[in-house]
Short mmCIF file of C-alpha atoms in Angstrom, two decimals:
data_model
loop_
_atom_site.label_atom_id
_atom_site.label_comp_id
_atom_site.label_asym_id
_atom_site.label_seq_id
_atom_site.Cartn_x
_atom_site.Cartn_y
_atom_site.Cartn_z
CA UNK A 1 31.69 13.00 55.02
CA UNK A 2 29.97 9.95 53.42
CA UNK A 3 31.89 6.33 54.45
CA UNK A 4 33.09 4.12 51.65
CA UNK A 5 30.01 1.78 52.42
CA UNK A 6 27.93 4.48 51.31
CA UNK A 7 29.69 5.11 47.96
CA UNK A 8 29.03 1.24 47.20
CA UNK A 9 25.59 1.68 48.07
CA UNK A 10 24.83 4.09 45.50
CA UNK A 11 26.83 3.64 43.03
CA UNK A 12 25.05 -0.06 42.98
CA UNK A 13 21.66 2.03 43.46
CA UNK A 14 23.03 3.84 40.35
CA UNK A 15 23.53 0.73 38.61
CA UNK A 16 20.08 -0.85 39.44
CA UNK A 17 18.13 2.30 38.24
CA UNK A 18 20.04 2.57 34.58
CA UNK A 19 19.60 -1.27 34.16
CA UNK A 20 15.35 -0.80 34.96
CA UNK A 21 15.77 2.61 32.74
CA UNK A 22 17.61 0.05 29.86
CA UNK A 23 14.18 -3.14 30.49
CA UNK A 24 11.58 -0.49 29.90
CA UNK A 25 13.10 1.35 26.97
CA UNK A 26 13.70 -2.08 25.46
CA UNK A 27 9.77 -3.37 26.49
CA UNK A 28 8.88 -0.23 24.65
CA UNK A 29 10.39 -0.68 21.38
CA UNK A 30 9.61 -4.20 21.16
CA UNK A 31 5.39 -3.51 22.12
CA UNK A 32 5.67 -0.92 19.07
CA UNK A 33 7.36 -3.17 16.81
CA UNK A 34 4.78 -5.39 17.22
CA UNK A 35 2.67 -3.19 17.07
CA UNK A 36 3.57 -2.11 13.71
CA UNK A 37 4.05 -5.50 12.39
CA UNK A 38 0.20 -6.47 13.52
CA UNK A 39 -0.96 -3.25 11.32
CA UNK A 40 1.18 -4.42 8.48
CA UNK A 41 -0.26 -7.73 8.92
CA UNK A 42 -3.89 -6.83 8.30
CA UNK A 43 -2.70 -4.85 5.18
CA UNK A 44 -1.45 -6.00 1.90
CA UNK A 45 -0.28 -4.05 -0.87
CA UNK A 46 -0.20 -6.94 -2.81
CA UNK A 47 -2.51 -9.78 -3.01
CA UNK A 48 -1.01 -12.96 -5.91
CA UNK A 49 -3.93 -14.05 -7.96
CA UNK A 50 -4.01 -16.21 -10.81
CA UNK A 51 -7.63 -15.95 -11.50
CA UNK A 52 -9.25 -12.80 -13.27
CA UNK A 53 -12.64 -12.99 -11.72
CA UNK A 54 -10.43 -12.58 -8.17
CA UNK A 55 -9.80 -8.78 -7.55
CA UNK A 56 -8.15 -6.89 -4.40
CA UNK A 57 -9.22 -3.54 -3.48
CA UNK A 58 -7.11 -1.63 -1.01
CA UNK A 59 -9.86 -0.92 1.42
CA UNK A 60 -8.05 2.64 2.66
CA UNK A 61 -7.69 3.63 -1.68
CA UNK A 62 -9.76 6.28 -1.93
CA UNK A 63 -11.24 8.23 -5.06
CA UNK A 64 -8.79 10.44 -5.50
CA UNK A 65 -5.65 8.59 -4.82
CA UNK A 66 -7.09 6.26 -7.19
CA UNK A 67 -7.65 9.40 -9.73
CA UNK A 68 -4.12 10.18 -9.31
CA UNK A 69 -2.68 6.68 -9.83
CA UNK A 70 -4.74 6.20 -12.89
CA UNK A 71 -3.18 9.78 -14.08
CA UNK A 72 0.44 8.91 -13.77
CA UNK A 73 0.17 5.55 -15.24
CA UNK A 74 -2.59 6.41 -18.44
CA UNK A 75 1.16 9.18 -18.86
CA UNK A 76 3.41 6.27 -17.87
CA UNK A 77 1.35 4.12 -20.59
CA UNK A 78 1.15 6.77 -23.52
CA UNK A 79 4.99 7.44 -23.26
CA UNK A 80 5.84 4.01 -23.46
CA UNK A 81 3.64 3.89 -27.02
CA UNK A 82 4.08 6.88 -28.62
CA UNK A 83 7.98 7.80 -27.76
CA UNK A 84 9.74 6.11 -30.81
CA UNK A 85 12.18 5.90 -32.37
CA UNK A 86 13.51 4.56 -36.20
CA UNK A 87 13.87 1.30 -34.73
CA UNK A 88 10.79 1.02 -32.52
CA UNK A 89 9.30 2.14 -28.85
CA UNK A 90 12.19 3.84 -27.17
CA UNK A 91 11.04 1.96 -23.75
CA UNK A 92 10.18 -1.41 -25.60
CA UNK A 93 11.05 -3.15 -22.31
CA UNK A 94 7.72 -1.50 -20.99
CA UNK A 95 5.45 -2.56 -23.15
CA UNK A 96 4.66 -6.08 -22.54
CA UNK A 97 4.39 -5.24 -18.84
CA UNK A 98 2.27 -1.88 -19.07
CA UNK A 99 -0.33 -3.33 -22.28
CA UNK A 100 -2.05 -6.64 -21.96
CA UNK A 101 -4.95 -8.42 -24.21
CA UNK A 102 -6.40 -6.90 -27.33
CA UNK A 103 -4.23 -3.78 -26.18
CA UNK A 104 -0.94 -5.54 -26.39
CA UNK A 105 -2.34 -7.26 -29.98
CA UNK A 106 -3.52 -3.72 -31.23
CA UNK A 107 -0.02 -1.52 -30.14
CA UNK A 108 1.84 -4.59 -31.96
CA UNK A 109 0.34 -4.23 -34.91
CA UNK A 110 0.59 -0.46 -34.98
CA UNK A 111 4.09 -0.65 -34.60
CA UNK A 112 4.69 -2.93 -37.07
CA UNK A 113 2.22 -0.67 -39.25
CA UNK A 114 4.54 2.87 -38.89
CA UNK A 115 7.80 0.62 -38.12
CA UNK A 116 9.05 0.85 -42.15
CA UNK A 117 8.10 4.49 -42.40
CA UNK A 118 9.79 5.55 -39.09
CA UNK A 119 12.76 3.15 -40.68
CA UNK A 120 13.08 5.45 -43.83
CA UNK A 121 12.29 8.45 -42.44
CA UNK A 122 14.44 8.60 -39.58
CA UNK A 123 11.54 9.47 -37.43
CA UNK A 124 12.18 10.40 -33.77
CA UNK A 125 8.91 11.11 -31.95
CA UNK A 126 7.97 12.14 -28.19
CA UNK A 127 4.76 12.29 -26.50
CA UNK A 128 3.41 15.12 -24.27
CA UNK A 129 0.36 14.33 -22.27
CA UNK A 130 -1.43 17.00 -21.04
CA UNK A 131 -4.42 16.43 -19.54
CA UNK A 132 -6.02 13.20 -18.41
CA UNK A 133 -9.53 12.62 -17.02
CA UNK A 134 -10.03 9.36 -15.29
CA UNK A 135 -13.62 7.71 -14.66
CA UNK A 136 -13.58 4.97 -11.89
CA UNK A 137 -14.88 1.52 -12.52
CA UNK A 138 -16.49 -0.62 -9.71
CA UNK A 139 -14.43 -3.24 -10.34
CA UNK A 140 -11.06 -1.86 -9.29
CA UNK A 141 -10.42 -0.72 -13.12
CA UNK A 142 -11.02 2.81 -14.45
CA UNK A 143 -11.14 4.42 -18.87
CA UNK A 144 -8.80 7.18 -19.12
CA UNK A 145 -9.56 9.73 -21.27
CA UNK A 146 -6.23 12.13 -22.27
CA UNK A 147 -5.03 14.81 -24.74
CA UNK A 148 -1.98 16.36 -25.54
CA UNK A 149 0.43 16.94 -28.42
CA UNK A 150 3.41 14.74 -30.27
CA UNK A 151 6.07 16.31 -31.51
CA UNK A 152 8.40 14.22 -34.75
CA UNK A 153 11.34 14.61 -36.35
CA UNK A 154 12.69 13.11 -39.16
CA UNK A 155 14.34 13.05 -42.68
CA UNK A 156 12.58 13.57 -45.89
CA UNK A 157 14.41 10.97 -48.05
CA UNK A 158 13.39 13.28 -50.99
CA UNK A 159 14.42 16.55 -50.25
CA UNK A 160 17.00 14.92 -47.69
CA UNK A 161 15.93 17.58 -45.34
CA UNK A 162 14.80 17.67 -41.68
CA UNK A 163 10.95 17.96 -40.73
CA UNK A 164 9.34 18.73 -37.83
CA UNK A 165 5.76 17.61 -37.62
CA UNK A 166 3.33 18.49 -34.20
CA UNK A 167 0.52 16.68 -33.93
CA UNK A 168 -2.94 16.91 -31.29
CA UNK A 169 -3.27 14.11 -29.51
CA UNK A 170 -6.56 12.14 -28.55
CA UNK A 171 -6.08 8.87 -26.44
CA UNK A 172 -8.16 6.46 -24.52
CA UNK A 173 -7.02 3.78 -22.48
CA UNK A 174 -9.34 1.57 -20.25
CA UNK A 175 -7.52 -0.13 -17.27
CA UNK A 176 -8.21 -3.34 -15.30
CA UNK A 177 -6.26 -4.70 -12.11
CA UNK A 178 -3.22 -6.12 -12.81
CA UNK A 179 -3.15 -10.06 -12.16
CA UNK A 180 0.07 -10.82 -13.19
CA UNK A 181 1.87 -8.71 -9.81
CA UNK A 182 4.39 -11.80 -9.29
CA UNK A 183 6.02 -10.49 -12.47
CA UNK A 184 5.45 -6.93 -12.72
CA UNK A 185 4.91 -5.47 -9.01
CA UNK A 186 5.63 -1.59 -10.00
CA UNK A 187 2.23 -1.77 -12.12
CA UNK A 188 -0.77 -2.51 -10.08
CA UNK A 189 -3.10 -1.90 -13.24
CA UNK A 190 -2.98 -3.38 -16.83
CA UNK A 191 -4.12 -1.54 -20.11
CA UNK A 192 -6.42 -4.24 -21.66
CA UNK A 193 -7.77 -1.53 -24.69
CA UNK A 194 -6.05 1.53 -26.04
CA UNK A 195 -6.39 3.54 -29.32
CA UNK A 196 -5.18 7.30 -29.81
CA UNK A 197 -5.48 9.94 -33.08
CA UNK A 198 -3.26 12.38 -34.19
CA UNK A 199 -3.95 14.76 -36.07
CA UNK A 200 -1.15 17.22 -37.76
CA UNK A 201 -0.94 20.74 -36.73
CA UNK A 202 2.21 21.83 -37.86
CA UNK A 203 4.68 21.32 -40.49
CA UNK A 204 8.09 22.69 -41.54
#
């Protein structure tokens, strides 16, 4: 049978054992966090630049990943541009964030030219983007060609009946790196050129 002094010695050794275990865990955690922080410092998600001739390309961005990114942005841009109500784009706040330069001017003109018709006929329009082909550029930008359909529902002001129209959609968008990431963090690229065509395929 162990004496009282032996019990105290055992407890002291056990305390030292768990103390060293805790120290080892803390040291390992600190090393891991420091390693992760070091990796994070070597890569930047965004680089804030105000010069149009300075572009940032992520060294780990593979062509497949870049194409997927431009595909998603093209679909979002077309929905922003073509999803309209009688009073204008459904997502008006996104227009100036996605489009810039000549593309924004062109879109504002297109909206102005169609505003009266959308109001008088109470048109509601929705784009359904089908395929998107992306052609990557060497400057971090891309050209996207898209096809799909546009569905438009309104009221004939003369006959006072509901009109349903379906159009085939063809669109071309030119993308460039967004140099205003400070204000538009969610949009790594800006559409600088845009054009679309609608071909009526059915009306009822």
